[in-house]
Amino acid sequence: MIEYIVIFFIAVFVRLFAIRQLIIDFDTWGHIYLGYEVGKQKTSPWGSIYLNCWESDEYRHPYLWHWLVGKFPKKLVINCSKWINGILDAIFATFLYWIFLLAFEEKSNAILGVLLYLFTPMWFSNISIGTRIASFTPRIISEILINLIFVVTFIDLGIESSVRFFIVSFLVSCVLLSSKFGVQALFFIILLSAILSN
């Protein structure tokens, strides 16, 4: 159990240290704005909103992420937005360590795998090459969900096929309702993976 705590704190440090000086970027402000417009206009995750812009027309977007964010106090989201994705990714890295322990026979391979995840690609760029830690947008959620889809699909976790089908369907639905980036990843990465893995 202690190694999970150590992995989590290493992940938090690696992710948050790199972004400690950053300010909220334009992309994050835009997604927070969309979240609060979804809440204010009382639309659903699959509905549309009107933007507070000149000659704005009906605007459609996958809104599940925005709908959830709009449920929290705006000031809290703005104050914490810089840290949320890093903490979510640290939780995912800890989960990934557990998956690696199941997949590999030796604990050292699991540790190397999770360290490889933590130090690549974030260490090369804290802007946007890898997981979007610095921007509180739906992209990192869709990246985590897509990785979970791969884990459930390709790794034998002892889950019955009917339960596995339900979990993957739920995760795919969350991606489709949360992020246009995630939809692209679903169609291109998963289709290519299915072809390559037969």
Short mmCIF file of C-alpha atoms in Angstrom, two decimals:
data_model
loop_
_atom_site.label_atom_id
_atom_site.label_comp_id
_atom_site.label_asym_id
_atom_site.label_seq_id
_atom_site.Cartn_x
_atom_site.Cartn_y
_atom_site.Cartn_z
CA MET A 1 0.00 0.00 0.00
CA ILE A 2 2.86 2.38 0.76
CA GLU A 3 4.12 2.24 -2.84
CA TYR A 4 0.72 3.53 -4.10
CA ILE A 5 1.03 6.55 -1.81
CA VAL A 6 4.62 7.15 -2.92
CA ILE A 7 3.64 6.88 -6.62
CA PHE A 8 0.74 9.29 -6.06
CA PHE A 9 2.93 11.91 -4.37
CA ILE A 10 5.66 11.58 -7.01
CA ALA A 11 2.97 12.04 -9.68
CA VAL A 12 1.52 15.10 -7.92
CA PHE A 13 4.97 16.64 -7.60
CA VAL A 14 5.97 15.94 -11.22
CA ARG A 15 2.70 17.28 -12.63
CA LEU A 16 2.21 20.31 -10.39
CA PHE A 17 5.82 21.49 -10.08
CA ALA A 18 6.00 22.10 -13.84
CA ILE A 19 2.91 24.33 -13.86
CA ARG A 20 3.28 26.19 -10.55
CA GLN A 21 4.06 29.54 -12.29
CA LEU A 22 1.44 29.32 -15.03
CA ILE A 23 -1.63 31.52 -15.18
CA ILE A 24 -5.02 30.45 -16.57
CA ASP A 25 -4.78 30.32 -20.34
CA PHE A 26 -7.33 31.38 -22.95
CA ASP A 27 -8.44 27.81 -23.64
CA THR A 28 -9.26 27.23 -19.96
CA TRP A 29 -11.18 30.50 -19.67
CA GLY A 30 -13.21 29.50 -22.72
CA HIS A 31 -14.14 26.10 -21.31
CA ILE A 32 -15.01 27.56 -17.88
CA TYR A 33 -17.20 30.13 -19.66
CA LEU A 34 -18.96 27.36 -21.63
CA GLY A 35 -19.49 25.40 -18.39
CA TYR A 36 -21.20 28.29 -16.68
CA GLU A 37 -23.29 29.16 -19.73
CA VAL A 38 -24.49 25.53 -19.82
CA GLY A 39 -25.46 25.87 -16.14
CA LYS A 40 -26.98 29.34 -16.48
CA GLN A 41 -29.03 28.40 -19.54
CA LYS A 42 -30.03 25.10 -17.90
CA THR A 43 -29.17 23.01 -20.94
CA SER A 44 -28.30 19.33 -20.95
CA PRO A 45 -24.94 17.74 -21.81
CA TRP A 46 -26.24 17.11 -25.34
CA GLY A 47 -28.08 20.42 -25.80
CA SER A 48 -27.03 23.79 -27.21
CA ILE A 49 -26.39 27.24 -25.76
CA TYR A 50 -26.35 30.83 -26.95
CA LEU A 51 -23.03 32.56 -26.44
CA ASN A 52 -22.90 36.10 -25.09
CA CYS A 53 -21.37 37.38 -28.33
CA TRP A 54 -22.48 39.72 -31.07
CA GLU A 55 -24.84 37.93 -33.50
CA SER A 56 -24.34 34.67 -31.60
CA ASP A 57 -26.31 31.75 -32.91
CA GLU A 58 -27.06 28.39 -31.34
CA TYR A 59 -23.76 26.75 -30.36
CA ARG A 60 -23.42 22.98 -30.02
CA HIS A 61 -20.55 21.12 -28.38
CA PRO A 62 -20.19 17.88 -26.38
CA TYR A 63 -21.15 19.35 -22.98
CA LEU A 64 -20.91 16.58 -20.36
CA TRP A 65 -17.63 17.95 -18.95
CA HIS A 66 -18.96 21.53 -19.05
CA TRP A 67 -22.26 20.49 -17.46
CA LEU A 68 -20.37 18.89 -14.53
CA VAL A 69 -17.99 21.86 -14.12
CA GLY A 70 -20.95 24.26 -14.16
CA LYS A 71 -22.31 22.57 -11.02
CA PHE A 72 -19.38 23.88 -8.92
CA PRO A 73 -18.95 27.46 -7.66
CA LYS A 74 -17.29 29.53 -10.38
CA LYS A 75 -14.72 31.12 -8.05
CA LEU A 76 -13.64 27.69 -6.76
CA VAL A 77 -13.17 26.36 -10.30
CA ILE A 78 -11.13 29.42 -11.34
CA ASN A 79 -8.93 29.27 -8.21
CA CYS A 80 -8.33 25.51 -8.50
CA SER A 81 -8.30 25.12 -12.29
CA LYS A 82 -4.50 25.12 -12.50
CA TRP A 83 -4.23 22.12 -10.16
CA ILE A 84 -7.24 19.93 -11.02
CA ASN A 85 -5.85 18.19 -14.13
CA GLY A 86 -2.52 17.47 -12.46
CA ILE A 87 -4.23 15.83 -9.49
CA LEU A 88 -6.55 13.83 -11.78
CA ASP A 89 -3.56 12.65 -13.77
CA ALA A 90 -1.74 11.70 -10.54
CA ILE A 91 -4.74 9.56 -9.55
CA PHE A 92 -4.67 7.99 -13.01
CA ALA A 93 -0.91 7.32 -12.71
CA THR A 94 -1.52 5.52 -9.40
CA PHE A 95 -4.26 3.43 -11.06
CA LEU A 96 -1.88 2.75 -13.94
CA TYR A 97 0.69 1.42 -11.48
CA TRP A 98 -1.92 -1.09 -10.24
CA ILE A 99 -2.64 -2.12 -13.84
CA PHE A 100 1.08 -2.56 -14.50
CA LEU A 101 1.36 -4.76 -11.40
CA LEU A 102 -1.38 -6.97 -12.86
CA ALA A 103 0.18 -7.00 -16.33
CA PHE A 104 3.86 -7.55 -15.44
CA GLU A 105 5.34 -10.30 -13.34
CA GLU A 106 7.97 -8.13 -11.68
CA LYS A 107 7.24 -5.07 -9.55
CA SER A 108 10.30 -3.30 -11.01
CA ASN A 109 8.66 -3.37 -14.47
CA ALA A 110 5.51 -1.77 -13.05
CA ILE A 111 7.59 0.96 -11.40
CA LEU A 112 9.52 1.59 -14.63
CA GLY A 113 6.26 1.71 -16.60
CA VAL A 114 4.64 4.29 -14.36
CA LEU A 115 7.84 6.38 -14.23
CA LEU A 116 7.95 6.32 -18.02
CA TYR A 117 4.35 7.58 -18.07
CA LEU A 118 5.09 10.31 -15.52
CA PHE A 119 8.22 11.68 -17.14
CA THR A 120 7.09 11.44 -20.76
CA PRO A 121 5.88 13.62 -22.48
CA MET A 122 5.19 16.18 -19.74
CA TRP A 123 8.87 16.66 -19.01
CA PHE A 124 9.54 17.78 -22.60
CA SER A 125 6.72 20.29 -22.76
CA ASN A 126 4.29 21.59 -20.18
CA ILE A 127 2.28 23.35 -22.87
CA SER A 128 0.42 20.87 -25.04
CA ILE A 129 2.53 18.05 -26.51
CA GLY A 130 1.35 15.50 -23.98
CA THR A 131 -1.48 15.36 -21.54
CA ARG A 132 -2.90 18.86 -21.15
CA ILE A 133 -1.98 19.30 -17.49
CA ALA A 134 -1.66 23.08 -17.69
CA SER A 135 -5.11 23.67 -19.23
CA PHE A 136 -8.30 22.79 -17.38
CA THR A 137 -10.18 21.53 -20.43
CA PRO A 138 -12.06 18.34 -21.35
CA ARG A 139 -9.00 17.04 -23.17
CA ILE A 140 -7.24 15.40 -20.23
CA ILE A 141 -10.48 13.73 -19.10
CA SER A 142 -10.93 12.29 -22.57
CA GLU A 143 -7.28 11.14 -22.62
CA ILE A 144 -7.75 9.37 -19.27
CA LEU A 145 -11.06 7.82 -20.38
CA ILE A 146 -9.55 6.58 -23.65
CA ASN A 147 -6.64 5.04 -21.77
CA LEU A 148 -9.14 3.33 -19.46
CA ILE A 149 -10.96 2.00 -22.53
CA PHE A 150 -7.67 0.46 -23.70
CA VAL A 151 -7.01 -1.01 -20.25
CA VAL A 152 -10.45 -2.61 -19.98
CA THR A 153 -10.39 -3.81 -23.59
CA PHE A 154 -6.87 -5.19 -23.91
CA ILE A 155 -5.84 -6.29 -20.40
CA ASP A 156 -7.44 -9.29 -18.76
CA LEU A 157 -8.66 -7.92 -15.43
CA GLY A 158 -10.90 -10.89 -14.75
CA ILE A 159 -14.03 -8.95 -15.75
CA GLU A 160 -16.86 -10.82 -17.48
CA SER A 161 -17.29 -9.89 -21.14
CA SER A 162 -20.84 -8.52 -20.59
CA VAL A 163 -19.63 -6.28 -17.73
CA ARG A 164 -16.59 -5.26 -19.77
CA PHE A 165 -18.89 -4.32 -22.68
CA PHE A 166 -21.01 -2.17 -20.32
CA ILE A 167 -17.94 -0.42 -18.85
CA VAL A 168 -16.41 0.29 -22.28
CA SER A 169 -19.79 1.53 -23.61
CA PHE A 170 -20.15 3.87 -20.62
CA LEU A 171 -16.59 5.21 -21.06
CA VAL A 172 -17.10 5.71 -24.82
CA SER A 173 -20.37 7.57 -24.13
CA CYS A 174 -18.58 9.86 -21.66
CA VAL A 175 -15.90 10.62 -24.26
CA LEU A 176 -18.48 11.31 -26.98
CA LEU A 177 -20.33 13.70 -24.66
CA SER A 178 -17.21 15.46 -23.34
CA SER A 179 -14.68 16.31 -25.99
CA LYS A 180 -14.29 16.74 -29.73
CA PHE A 181 -10.63 15.76 -29.29
CA GLY A 182 -11.77 12.55 -27.62
CA VAL A 183 -14.09 11.73 -30.52
CA GLN A 184 -11.14 12.06 -32.92
CA ALA A 185 -9.05 9.79 -30.69
CA LEU A 186 -11.86 7.23 -30.52
CA PHE A 187 -12.19 7.01 -34.27
CA PHE A 188 -8.50 7.11 -35.19
CA ILE A 189 -6.62 5.47 -32.32
CA ILE A 190 -9.13 2.77 -31.38
CA LEU A 191 -9.87 1.83 -34.99
CA LEU A 192 -6.14 1.57 -35.74
CA SER A 193 -5.57 -0.42 -32.51
CA ALA A 194 -8.39 -2.81 -33.40
CA ILE A 195 -6.89 -3.42 -36.85
CA LEU A 196 -3.33 -3.90 -35.49
CA SER A 197 -4.42 -6.15 -32.62
CA ASN A 198 -6.74 -8.21 -34.83
#
